[in-house]
mmCIF file of C-alpha atoms in Angstrom:
data_model
loop_
_atom_site.group_PDB
_atom_site.id
_atom_site.type_symbol
_atom_site.label_atom_id
_atom_site.label_comp_id
_atom_site.label_asym_id
_atom_site.label_seq_id
_atom_site.Cartn_x
_atom_site.Cartn_y
_atom_site.Cartn_z
ATOM 1 C CA UNK A 1 67.385 21.826 37.810
ATOM 2 C CA UNK A 2 64.815 24.402 38.447
ATOM 3 C CA UNK A 3 65.463 26.696 35.843
ATOM 4 C CA UNK A 4 65.516 23.882 33.108
ATOM 5 C CA UNK A 5 62.149 22.592 33.902
ATOM 6 C CA UNK A 6 60.298 25.860 34.380
ATOM 7 C CA UNK A 7 61.983 26.942 31.110
ATOM 8 C CA UNK A 8 60.597 23.378 29.294
ATOM 9 C CA UNK A 9 57.533 24.290 30.213
ATOM 10 C CA UNK A 10 57.036 27.694 28.906
ATOM 11 C CA UNK A 11 56.039 26.494 25.197
ATOM 12 C CA UNK A 12 53.854 23.830 26.224
ATOM 13 C CA UNK A 13 51.694 26.983 27.954
ATOM 14 C CA UNK A 14 52.088 29.259 24.656
ATOM 15 C CA UNK A 15 50.507 25.718 22.550
ATOM 16 C CA UNK A 16 47.794 24.976 24.833
ATOM 17 C CA UNK A 17 47.129 28.679 24.520
ATOM 18 C CA UNK A 18 47.000 28.705 20.665
ATOM 19 C CA UNK A 19 44.986 25.754 20.903
ATOM 20 C CA UNK A 20 42.479 27.379 22.870
ATOM 21 C CA UNK A 21 42.290 29.933 20.272
ATOM 22 C CA UNK A 22 42.108 28.167 17.596
ATOM 23 C CA UNK A 23 39.092 25.677 18.969
ATOM 24 C CA UNK A 24 36.353 27.939 18.419
ATOM 25 C CA UNK A 25 36.766 29.288 15.011
ATOM 26 C CA UNK A 26 37.309 25.755 14.205
ATOM 27 C CA UNK A 27 34.265 25.251 15.622
ATOM 28 C CA UNK A 28 32.526 28.109 14.119
ATOM 29 C CA UNK A 29 33.297 26.099 10.275
ATOM 30 C CA UNK A 30 32.275 23.179 11.109
ATOM 31 C CA UNK A 31 28.704 24.576 12.164
ATOM 32 C CA UNK A 32 28.546 27.290 8.850
ATOM 33 C CA UNK A 33 30.052 24.785 6.646
ATOM 34 C CA UNK A 34 26.994 21.990 6.656
ATOM 35 C CA UNK A 35 24.648 25.521 6.977
ATOM 36 C CA UNK A 36 26.214 26.165 3.728
ATOM 37 C CA UNK A 37 26.243 22.657 2.181
ATOM 38 C CA UNK A 38 22.418 21.884 2.606
ATOM 39 C CA UNK A 39 20.973 25.183 0.954
ATOM 40 C CA UNK A 40 22.172 23.199 -2.474
ATOM 41 C CA UNK A 41 20.843 19.986 -1.841
ATOM 42 C CA UNK A 42 17.135 19.160 -3.261
ATOM 43 C CA UNK A 43 14.612 17.426 -0.944
ATOM 44 C CA UNK A 44 13.462 14.461 -2.598
ATOM 45 C CA UNK A 45 9.311 15.187 -3.129
ATOM 46 C CA UNK A 46 7.258 12.665 -1.587
ATOM 47 C CA UNK A 47 4.666 11.099 -3.562
ATOM 48 C CA UNK A 48 1.478 9.564 -2.417
ATOM 49 C CA UNK A 49 -1.161 7.664 -4.651
ATOM 50 C CA UNK A 50 -4.392 6.023 -3.737
ATOM 51 C CA UNK A 51 -6.904 3.313 -5.982
ATOM 52 C CA UNK A 52 -9.138 4.075 -8.150
ATOM 53 C CA UNK A 53 -12.226 1.332 -9.250
ATOM 54 C CA UNK A 54 -14.936 3.613 -10.939
ATOM 55 C CA UNK A 55 -17.934 2.031 -10.720
ATOM 56 C CA UNK A 56 -17.414 -2.309 -10.766
ATOM 57 C CA UNK A 57 -20.337 -4.042 -12.936
ATOM 58 C CA UNK A 58 -23.059 -5.492 -10.854
ATOM 59 C CA UNK A 59 -21.565 -8.863 -9.720
ATOM 60 C CA UNK A 60 -25.590 -10.294 -9.505
ATOM 61 C CA UNK A 61 -27.476 -12.625 -11.510
ATOM 62 C CA UNK A 62 -29.420 -10.349 -13.524
ATOM 63 C CA UNK A 63 -32.250 -12.977 -13.192
ATOM 64 C CA UNK A 64 -32.240 -12.889 -9.575
ATOM 65 C CA UNK A 65 -30.101 -9.300 -8.355
ATOM 66 C CA UNK A 66 -29.386 -9.312 -4.440
ATOM 67 C CA UNK A 67 -31.100 -6.679 -2.723
ATOM 68 C CA UNK A 68 -29.197 -7.374 0.536
ATOM 69 C CA UNK A 69 -26.747 -5.578 2.446
ATOM 70 C CA UNK A 70 -22.803 -6.607 2.239
ATOM 71 C CA UNK A 71 -20.275 -6.004 4.348
ATOM 72 C CA UNK A 72 -16.622 -5.392 3.181
ATOM 73 C CA UNK A 73 -14.435 -6.392 6.037
ATOM 74 C CA UNK A 74 -10.799 -6.304 6.150
ATOM 75 C CA UNK A 75 -8.577 -7.454 4.134
ATOM 76 C CA UNK A 76 -4.957 -9.423 5.848
ATOM 77 C CA UNK A 77 -1.720 -8.305 3.830
ATOM 78 C CA UNK A 78 1.349 -11.010 2.700
ATOM 79 C CA UNK A 79 4.017 -10.450 5.407
ATOM 80 C CA UNK A 80 6.303 -8.980 2.051
ATOM 81 C CA UNK A 81 3.783 -6.596 0.877
ATOM 82 C CA UNK A 82 3.963 -4.746 4.488
ATOM 83 C CA UNK A 83 5.245 -1.630 3.348
ATOM 84 C CA UNK A 84 3.570 1.772 2.258
ATOM 85 C CA UNK A 85 5.837 1.834 -1.075
ATOM 86 C CA UNK A 86 4.777 0.610 -4.229
ATOM 87 C CA UNK A 87 7.372 -2.325 -5.054
ATOM 88 C CA UNK A 88 8.510 -4.025 -7.754
ATOM 89 C CA UNK A 89 9.192 -8.067 -7.997
ATOM 90 C CA UNK A 90 12.488 -7.931 -10.565
ATOM 91 C CA UNK A 91 12.496 -11.355 -9.988
ATOM 92 C CA UNK A 92 10.079 -14.113 -8.319
ATOM 93 C CA UNK A 93 12.161 -14.233 -5.403
ATOM 94 C CA UNK A 94 13.192 -9.866 -5.398
ATOM 95 C CA UNK A 95 11.127 -7.354 -4.379
ATOM 96 C CA UNK A 96 12.316 -3.155 -4.562
ATOM 97 C CA UNK A 97 10.166 -0.064 -3.217
ATOM 98 C CA UNK A 98 9.976 2.691 -5.400
ATOM 99 C CA UNK A 99 11.332 5.885 -3.069
ATOM 100 C CA UNK A 100 9.343 8.386 -2.345
ATOM 101 C CA UNK A 101 6.110 6.940 -4.030
ATOM 102 C CA UNK A 102 4.119 5.555 -1.119
ATOM 103 C CA UNK A 103 0.228 4.269 -0.431
ATOM 104 C CA UNK A 104 -1.439 6.651 0.859
ATOM 105 C CA UNK A 105 -3.125 4.407 3.538
ATOM 106 C CA UNK A 106 -1.510 1.114 4.831
ATOM 107 C CA UNK A 107 -1.983 -1.480 1.384
ATOM 108 C CA UNK A 108 -4.627 -3.477 3.181
ATOM 109 C CA UNK A 109 -7.355 -0.167 4.584
ATOM 110 C CA UNK A 110 -6.486 1.436 1.173
ATOM 111 C CA UNK A 111 -7.679 -1.594 -0.824
ATOM 112 C CA UNK A 112 -10.817 -2.453 1.657
ATOM 113 C CA UNK A 113 -12.059 1.567 1.183
ATOM 114 C CA UNK A 114 -11.690 0.936 -2.498
ATOM 115 C CA UNK A 115 -13.803 -2.035 -2.453
ATOM 116 C CA UNK A 116 -16.185 -0.672 -0.717
ATOM 117 C CA UNK A 117 -16.541 2.073 -2.802
ATOM 118 C CA UNK A 118 -16.457 0.420 -5.933
ATOM 119 C CA UNK A 119 -19.299 -1.765 -4.828
ATOM 120 C CA UNK A 120 -21.618 0.559 -3.781
ATOM 121 C CA UNK A 121 -21.354 2.595 -6.861
ATOM 122 C CA UNK A 122 -22.656 -0.538 -8.908
ATOM 123 C CA UNK A 123 -25.846 -0.725 -7.191
ATOM 124 C CA UNK A 124 -26.554 -4.437 -6.588
ATOM 125 C CA UNK A 125 -26.677 -4.009 -3.583
ATOM 126 C CA UNK A 126 -29.220 -2.331 -0.727
ATOM 127 C CA UNK A 127 -26.411 -1.023 1.309
ATOM 128 C CA UNK A 128 -22.411 -2.303 1.070
ATOM 129 C CA UNK A 129 -21.200 -1.337 4.472
ATOM 130 C CA UNK A 130 -17.631 -1.002 5.763
ATOM 131 C CA UNK A 131 -16.376 -2.685 8.942
ATOM 132 C CA UNK A 132 -17.127 0.123 11.253
ATOM 133 C CA UNK A 133 -20.573 0.791 9.856
ATOM 134 C CA UNK A 134 -23.875 -0.750 12.184
ATOM 135 C CA UNK A 135 -24.140 -4.471 12.649
ATOM 136 C CA UNK A 136 -26.806 -5.920 10.021
ATOM 137 C CA UNK A 137 -25.682 -7.829 6.694
ATOM 138 C CA UNK A 138 -26.846 -10.427 4.512
ATOM 139 C CA UNK A 139 -22.924 -11.315 3.102
ATOM 140 C CA UNK A 140 -19.803 -10.554 4.732
ATOM 141 C CA UNK A 141 -16.590 -10.397 2.528
ATOM 142 C CA UNK A 142 -13.013 -10.876 3.507
ATOM 143 C CA UNK A 143 -9.888 -11.945 2.245
ATOM 144 C CA UNK A 144 -6.283 -11.607 1.974
ATOM 145 C CA UNK A 145 -3.839 -9.919 -0.387
ATOM 146 C CA UNK A 146 -1.162 -12.267 -1.639
ATOM 147 C CA UNK A 147 0.033 -9.822 -4.697
ATOM 148 C CA UNK A 148 0.350 -6.544 -5.315
ATOM 149 C CA UNK A 149 3.460 -5.350 -6.926
ATOM 150 C CA UNK A 150 4.811 -4.662 -10.077
ATOM 151 C CA UNK A 151 6.004 -7.748 -12.176
ATOM 152 C CA UNK A 152 8.380 -8.416 -15.694
ATOM 153 C CA UNK A 153 5.299 -8.903 -18.234
ATOM 154 C CA UNK A 154 5.067 -11.825 -20.358
ATOM 155 C CA UNK A 155 5.444 -10.529 -23.503
ATOM 156 C CA UNK A 156 7.964 -7.289 -22.398
ATOM 157 C CA UNK A 157 7.656 -4.320 -20.227
ATOM 158 C CA UNK A 158 5.965 -3.999 -17.071
ATOM 159 C CA UNK A 159 2.800 -5.353 -15.987
ATOM 160 C CA UNK A 160 0.435 -4.969 -12.183
ATOM 161 C CA UNK A 161 -0.191 -7.620 -10.834
ATOM 162 C CA UNK A 162 -2.790 -8.134 -8.077
ATOM 163 C CA UNK A 163 -3.043 -12.112 -6.590
ATOM 164 C CA UNK A 164 -6.558 -12.651 -3.931
ATOM 165 C CA UNK A 165 -7.688 -14.894 -1.429
ATOM 166 C CA UNK A 166 -11.461 -13.649 -0.884
ATOM 167 C CA UNK A 167 -13.711 -15.430 1.284
ATOM 168 C CA UNK A 168 -17.419 -14.642 1.097
ATOM 169 C CA UNK A 169 -19.886 -15.155 4.555
ATOM 170 C CA UNK A 170 -23.409 -15.776 5.451
ATOM 171 C CA UNK A 171 -23.906 -14.365 9.255
ATOM 172 C CA UNK A 172 -26.998 -15.875 9.102
ATOM 173 C CA UNK A 173 -26.464 -19.179 8.150
ATOM 174 C CA UNK A 174 -22.727 -19.256 9.893
ATOM 175 C CA UNK A 175 -21.754 -20.686 6.786
ATOM 176 C CA UNK A 176 -18.774 -19.970 4.606
ATOM 177 C CA UNK A 177 -20.515 -19.597 0.728
ATOM 178 C CA UNK A 178 -17.485 -19.450 -1.655
ATOM 179 C CA UNK A 179 -13.467 -18.887 -1.083
ATOM 180 C CA UNK A 180 -11.596 -18.445 -4.294
ATOM 181 C CA UNK A 181 -8.019 -17.300 -5.014
ATOM 182 C CA UNK A 182 -7.603 -15.251 -7.990
ATOM 183 C CA UNK A 183 -5.338 -13.418 -9.488
ATOM 184 C CA UNK A 184 -4.653 -10.992 -12.845
ATOM 185 C CA UNK A 185 -1.754 -8.757 -14.600
ATOM 186 C CA UNK A 186 -2.544 -5.336 -16.391
ATOM 187 C CA UNK A 187 0.198 -3.976 -18.696
ATOM 188 C CA UNK A 188 1.421 -0.683 -17.387
ATOM 189 C CA UNK A 189 1.768 2.019 -19.827
ATOM 190 C CA UNK A 190 4.026 3.955 -18.705
ATOM 191 C CA UNK A 191 7.175 4.519 -16.736
ATOM 192 C CA UNK A 192 5.686 6.751 -13.903
ATOM 193 C CA UNK A 193 4.843 5.022 -10.565
ATOM 194 C CA UNK A 194 1.250 6.557 -11.066
ATOM 195 C CA UNK A 195 0.764 4.279 -13.933
ATOM 196 C CA UNK A 196 1.609 1.297 -12.441
ATOM 197 C CA UNK A 197 -1.291 2.816 -9.218
ATOM 198 C CA UNK A 198 -3.758 2.578 -12.232
ATOM 199 C CA UNK A 199 -2.862 -0.243 -13.299
ATOM 200 C CA UNK A 200 -2.943 -2.207 -10.163
ATOM 201 C CA UNK A 201 -6.614 -0.627 -9.561
ATOM 202 C CA UNK A 202 -7.793 -1.996 -12.937
ATOM 203 C CA UNK A 203 -6.426 -5.373 -11.984
ATOM 204 C CA UNK A 204 -8.105 -5.316 -8.824
ATOM 205 C CA UNK A 205 -11.383 -4.849 -10.450
ATOM 206 C CA UNK A 206 -10.741 -7.838 -12.969
ATOM 207 C CA UNK A 207 -10.196 -10.030 -9.428
ATOM 208 C CA UNK A 208 -13.420 -8.420 -7.682
ATOM 209 C CA UNK A 209 -15.668 -8.968 -11.736
ATOM 210 C CA UNK A 210 -13.799 -12.778 -11.523
ATOM 211 C CA UNK A 211 -14.663 -13.497 -7.995
ATOM 212 C CA UNK A 212 -18.332 -12.307 -8.987
ATOM 213 C CA UNK A 213 -18.438 -14.061 -11.720
ATOM 214 C CA UNK A 214 -17.630 -17.279 -9.279
ATOM 215 C CA UNK A 215 -20.151 -16.288 -7.248
ATOM 216 C CA UNK A 216 -22.955 -15.829 -9.772
ATOM 217 C CA UNK A 217 -21.997 -19.263 -10.968
ATOM 218 C CA UNK A 218 -21.948 -20.896 -7.819
ATOM 219 C CA UNK A 219 -25.817 -18.866 -7.210
ATOM 220 C CA UNK A 220 -24.636 -18.262 -3.790
ATOM 221 C CA UNK A 221 -26.268 -14.645 -4.000
ATOM 222 C CA UNK A 222 -29.808 -16.148 -2.593
ATOM 223 C CA UNK A 223 -32.386 -13.332 -2.150
ATOM 224 C CA UNK A 224 -32.308 -12.464 1.903
ATOM 225 C CA UNK A 225 -35.102 -13.245 4.376
ATOM 226 C CA UNK A 226 -35.872 -10.584 7.000
ATOM 227 C CA UNK A 227 -33.228 -10.247 9.498
#
């Protein structure tokens, strides 16, 4: 019995010995293969975009231009837009995101900074402030971004849609002067995401122009008194 037991055990020891010799070689191959494969895989390049509103047309009544200070507050963003990627609405209920094409900053901040810069260039106000500037303003502009994406154009092709709820507030009166929801669509001239960013910029300009016209019609821009 002892001989049989000894003889049967010997092959098992040789098998384990061979396994110990093969294991390091197999591990080496497993570590080397991914590194070889990585050399042949191209890493996708990230692309980042901003908005450019240029110089917006003056938002004032030509006979009674505002000479006061406007503060542009932050803009809330709808939950469906809470991403840094450019979006496409293929249907009214389905949104898809462009891979590797992103906004340079969070959308609310991006829109706010573009509006501050665009309105400042109009010369319609003595000063246009951001939320971080020193206190003291005659009007306060805020709102919510409802739509900010690519959609199917009615005549075929694609369009950029911007929908915003805008509010103009008078701190001196403690009163809401005007609240309006406006939506604009601009055709996207091209298939690249950069063309979408440009079209969204133009659609945002048209939304602000529409709101400015409402303000002028309602005569909410009174010449401010001393603060």
